[in-house]
C-alpha cells in the first residue's frame, strides 16, 4: 500500500525536521554574526562608493582600473589632509606632552579647580582603581587593550578588502540579485533597485558632510574659548562623529575633559555646546541633509535611526536611513499602487 503522506507520523516528522533545520540555521547565523556584520558594512561602503566608480566606468575606464582610481584618489586626499594637518597637529601634540606634568600637578593641588574636584569626587583614585581593575595588573590591561586594537585593525583591513572586491564585482552581484526576480517584473525591479543604490551613495556623502560640520564647529568653539589643541580635538570629533549613536557623545566627553584644564565654566559651557549640537545634529542636520539627499521625511529619518539603534546598535543606526529610504520607495512603487487598485 502507498505511504500516506498525511499520516500523523509523517506530518510530525516533517514538522520536527523543519524545526531542527530552522534552529540550525539560526544557530549558524548567530555564530557568524561578527563576520556577517563586517560583510554588511563592506557592502554598504561599496554602495556608497559605487557612484564614483560608475562615473569612471562611463568614461571608458575598465572596472578594475576605475576601482583602483577611486581608492588612489581617496588615499591621496587623506595623505594631503594629513600632510597639511601634521605641522599644527605636531605642535599641539608636543604642547600636550609638555603640559601633561602641569595637568597632573593641578590635579594634585588642593587650590586649583581640578584639584578641588579631585578632592571631592576622588577622580584620580577612581581612575587608578579602574586601571588596576579587580586585582589585575597593568600589564594584563595593556595586553587586553593591544588585543582589542589589533582586532579592530584586522576588522578594518577585512572591510577594506571586501569593499574592493564588492566594487569590482558589483555589476555581477547586482545582476545576480535582479535574476532572483521573475522575468515579468524584472524591469521594474531594476529601476527600483538602482534608485535604492543611488540613495545609499547619497547617504554616505551626507554623513561625511555632517561630520565635517561637526569638526569645524568644534574647532571654532574651542578656539573662541582658548581651549588648547582645537585642531586636534576638531579632527577627533569629526572622526568619531562618523560613528552613529555613541560617537559624538564620546567625543564630547573627551573635549569637555580637556576644556576643564581651562576652567570649570568653560568645561560646563563646552558640555552644553555638545548637548545642543548633538540635538541639532539629530533633529536638524540629519533630517535636512541626509533626509533631503535620500528623499526621506524628517520624522521618518529620526524614527528610523532610533529603531535601528535599538535593534542592532551602531550598525543598525548606520543603515537605518538607507533601509527606510528603500522601504519608502518600495511602498510608493509597489504597495500603494496595489492597494489603490492601479
Short mmCIF file of N, CA and C in Angstrom, two decimals, residues 162-224:
data_model
loop_
_atom_site.label_atom_id
_atom_site.label_comp_id
_atom_site.label_asym_id
_atom_site.label_seq_id
_atom_site.Cartn_x
_atom_site.Cartn_y
_atom_site.Cartn_z
N UNK A 162 37.13 43.55 1.47
CA UNK A 162 35.80 43.17 0.98
C UNK A 162 35.16 44.28 0.17
N UNK A 163 35.37 45.53 0.58
CA UNK A 163 34.82 46.65 -0.17
C UNK A 163 35.38 46.70 -1.58
N UNK A 164 36.69 46.47 -1.72
CA UNK A 164 37.32 46.45 -3.04
C UNK A 164 36.71 45.35 -3.90
N UNK A 165 36.57 44.15 -3.35
CA UNK A 165 36.00 43.04 -4.12
C UNK A 165 34.55 43.30 -4.49
N UNK A 166 33.78 43.89 -3.57
CA UNK A 166 32.39 44.21 -3.88
C UNK A 166 32.31 45.24 -5.01
N UNK A 167 33.20 46.24 -4.99
CA UNK A 167 33.18 47.25 -6.04
C UNK A 167 33.55 46.66 -7.39
N UNK A 168 34.55 45.78 -7.41
CA UNK A 168 34.97 45.19 -8.68
C UNK A 168 33.86 44.31 -9.27
N UNK A 169 33.20 43.53 -8.43
CA UNK A 169 32.18 42.59 -8.89
C UNK A 169 30.76 43.12 -8.73
N UNK A 170 30.61 44.42 -8.52
CA UNK A 170 29.29 44.95 -8.23
C UNK A 170 28.30 44.73 -9.38
N UNK A 171 28.67 44.94 -10.65
CA UNK A 171 27.68 44.66 -11.72
C UNK A 171 27.21 43.21 -11.71
N UNK A 172 28.13 42.27 -11.48
CA UNK A 172 27.73 40.86 -11.44
C UNK A 172 26.83 40.58 -10.24
N UNK A 173 27.15 41.19 -9.08
CA UNK A 173 26.31 40.99 -7.89
C UNK A 173 24.92 41.57 -8.12
N UNK A 174 24.87 42.74 -8.71
CA UNK A 174 23.58 43.38 -8.97
C UNK A 174 22.75 42.56 -9.97
N UNK A 175 23.40 42.06 -11.02
CA UNK A 175 22.68 41.24 -12.00
C UNK A 175 22.16 39.95 -11.37
N UNK A 176 22.95 39.36 -10.47
CA UNK A 176 22.51 38.13 -9.79
C UNK A 176 21.30 38.41 -8.91
N UNK A 177 21.32 39.52 -8.19
CA UNK A 177 20.17 39.87 -7.34
C UNK A 177 18.93 40.10 -8.18
N UNK A 178 19.08 40.75 -9.34
CA UNK A 178 17.92 41.02 -10.17
C UNK A 178 17.38 39.74 -10.81
N UNK A 179 18.22 38.74 -11.02
CA UNK A 179 17.76 37.48 -11.60
C UNK A 179 16.87 36.69 -10.64
N UNK A 180 16.93 37.05 -9.36
CA UNK A 180 16.04 36.39 -8.40
C UNK A 180 14.60 36.85 -8.53
N UNK A 181 14.39 37.94 -9.28
CA UNK A 181 13.04 38.46 -9.50
C UNK A 181 12.47 37.82 -10.77
N UNK A 182 11.19 37.46 -10.80
CA UNK A 182 10.59 36.89 -12.01
C UNK A 182 10.79 37.79 -13.24
N UNK A 183 10.85 37.17 -14.40
CA UNK A 183 11.16 37.89 -15.63
C UNK A 183 10.15 39.00 -15.91
N UNK A 184 8.88 38.75 -15.62
CA UNK A 184 7.86 39.75 -15.94
C UNK A 184 7.99 41.00 -15.09
N UNK A 185 8.56 40.88 -13.90
CA UNK A 185 8.69 42.04 -13.01
C UNK A 185 10.12 42.56 -12.92
N UNK A 186 11.02 41.98 -13.69
CA UNK A 186 12.43 42.33 -13.57
C UNK A 186 12.74 43.78 -13.98
N UNK A 187 12.17 44.31 -15.09
CA UNK A 187 12.49 45.71 -15.44
C UNK A 187 12.12 46.71 -14.35
N UNK A 188 10.97 46.52 -13.74
CA UNK A 188 10.57 47.43 -12.66
C UNK A 188 11.46 47.25 -11.44
N UNK A 189 11.86 46.00 -11.14
CA UNK A 189 12.76 45.75 -10.02
C UNK A 189 14.12 46.40 -10.25
N UNK A 190 14.59 46.40 -11.50
CA UNK A 190 15.87 47.04 -11.80
C UNK A 190 15.79 48.54 -11.56
N UNK A 191 14.71 49.17 -11.98
CA UNK A 191 14.55 50.61 -11.76
C UNK A 191 14.52 50.94 -10.27
N UNK A 192 13.75 50.17 -9.51
CA UNK A 192 13.66 50.42 -8.07
C UNK A 192 14.99 50.14 -7.39
N UNK A 193 15.66 49.05 -7.76
CA UNK A 193 16.94 48.71 -7.13
C UNK A 193 18.01 49.74 -7.41
N UNK A 194 18.08 50.22 -8.64
CA UNK A 194 19.08 51.25 -8.96
C UNK A 194 18.81 52.53 -8.18
N UNK A 195 17.55 52.86 -7.99
CA UNK A 195 17.21 54.05 -7.20
C UNK A 195 17.63 53.87 -5.75
N UNK A 196 17.45 52.67 -5.20
CA UNK A 196 17.87 52.39 -3.82
C UNK A 196 19.38 52.51 -3.69
N UNK A 197 20.13 51.96 -4.64
CA UNK A 197 21.59 52.05 -4.60
C UNK A 197 22.05 53.51 -4.66
N UNK A 198 21.38 54.32 -5.47
CA UNK A 198 21.73 55.74 -5.55
C UNK A 198 21.48 56.46 -4.23
N UNK A 199 20.41 56.09 -3.53
CA UNK A 199 20.11 56.71 -2.25
C UNK A 199 21.16 56.36 -1.19
N UNK A 200 21.69 55.15 -1.24
CA UNK A 200 22.74 54.76 -0.29
C UNK A 200 23.99 55.60 -0.52
N UNK A 201 24.38 55.81 -1.78
CA UNK A 201 25.52 56.66 -2.07
C UNK A 201 25.33 58.09 -1.58
N UNK A 202 24.12 58.63 -1.76
CA UNK A 202 23.84 59.98 -1.27
C UNK A 202 23.89 60.03 0.25
N UNK A 203 23.47 58.96 0.90
CA UNK A 203 23.53 58.92 2.37
C UNK A 203 24.96 58.96 2.87
N UNK A 204 25.86 58.23 2.23
CA UNK A 204 27.26 58.23 2.66
C UNK A 204 27.85 59.62 2.53
N UNK A 205 27.62 60.30 1.41
CA UNK A 205 28.14 61.65 1.23
C UNK A 205 27.54 62.62 2.26
N UNK A 206 26.26 62.48 2.56
CA UNK A 206 25.64 63.34 3.56
C UNK A 206 26.21 63.13 4.94
N UNK A 207 26.50 61.88 5.30
CA UNK A 207 27.08 61.58 6.60
C UNK A 207 28.47 62.19 6.74
N UNK A 208 29.26 62.13 5.66
CA UNK A 208 30.59 62.75 5.69
C UNK A 208 30.47 64.27 5.83
N UNK A 209 29.50 64.87 5.16
CA UNK A 209 29.31 66.32 5.26
C UNK A 209 28.95 66.74 6.68
N UNK A 210 28.09 65.98 7.36
CA UNK A 210 27.71 66.31 8.73
C UNK A 210 28.91 66.18 9.67
N UNK A 211 29.74 65.17 9.47
CA UNK A 211 30.94 65.02 10.30
C UNK A 211 31.90 66.18 10.09
N UNK A 212 32.03 66.66 8.86
CA UNK A 212 32.88 67.82 8.59
C UNK A 212 32.34 69.06 9.30
N UNK A 213 31.02 69.23 9.29
CA UNK A 213 30.41 70.37 10.00
C UNK A 213 30.70 70.27 11.50
N UNK A 214 30.61 69.08 12.06
CA UNK A 214 30.90 68.89 13.49
C UNK A 214 32.34 69.22 13.81
N UNK A 215 33.28 68.83 12.95
CA UNK A 215 34.69 69.12 13.18
C UNK A 215 34.96 70.62 13.14
N UNK A 216 34.40 71.30 12.15
CA UNK A 216 34.63 72.75 12.03
C UNK A 216 33.99 73.49 13.20
N UNK A 217 32.76 73.13 13.56
CA UNK A 217 32.09 73.81 14.68
C UNK A 217 32.85 73.61 15.98
N UNK A 218 33.38 72.42 16.22
CA UNK A 218 34.15 72.16 17.43
C UNK A 218 35.43 72.98 17.46
N UNK A 219 36.15 73.01 16.34
CA UNK A 219 37.39 73.78 16.29
C UNK A 219 37.14 75.27 16.52
N UNK A 220 36.06 75.80 15.94
CA UNK A 220 35.74 77.23 16.13
C UNK A 220 35.38 77.51 17.58
N UNK A 221 34.57 76.64 18.19
CA UNK A 221 34.18 76.83 19.58
C UNK A 221 35.39 76.80 20.51
N UNK A 222 36.25 75.83 20.34
CA UNK A 222 37.42 75.71 21.21
C UNK A 222 38.39 76.87 21.01
N UNK A 223 38.53 77.34 19.79
CA UNK A 223 39.39 78.49 19.53
C UNK A 223 38.83 79.74 20.18
N UNK A 224 37.51 79.91 20.14
CA UNK A 224 36.88 81.11 20.73
C UNK A 224 37.08 81.17 22.24
#
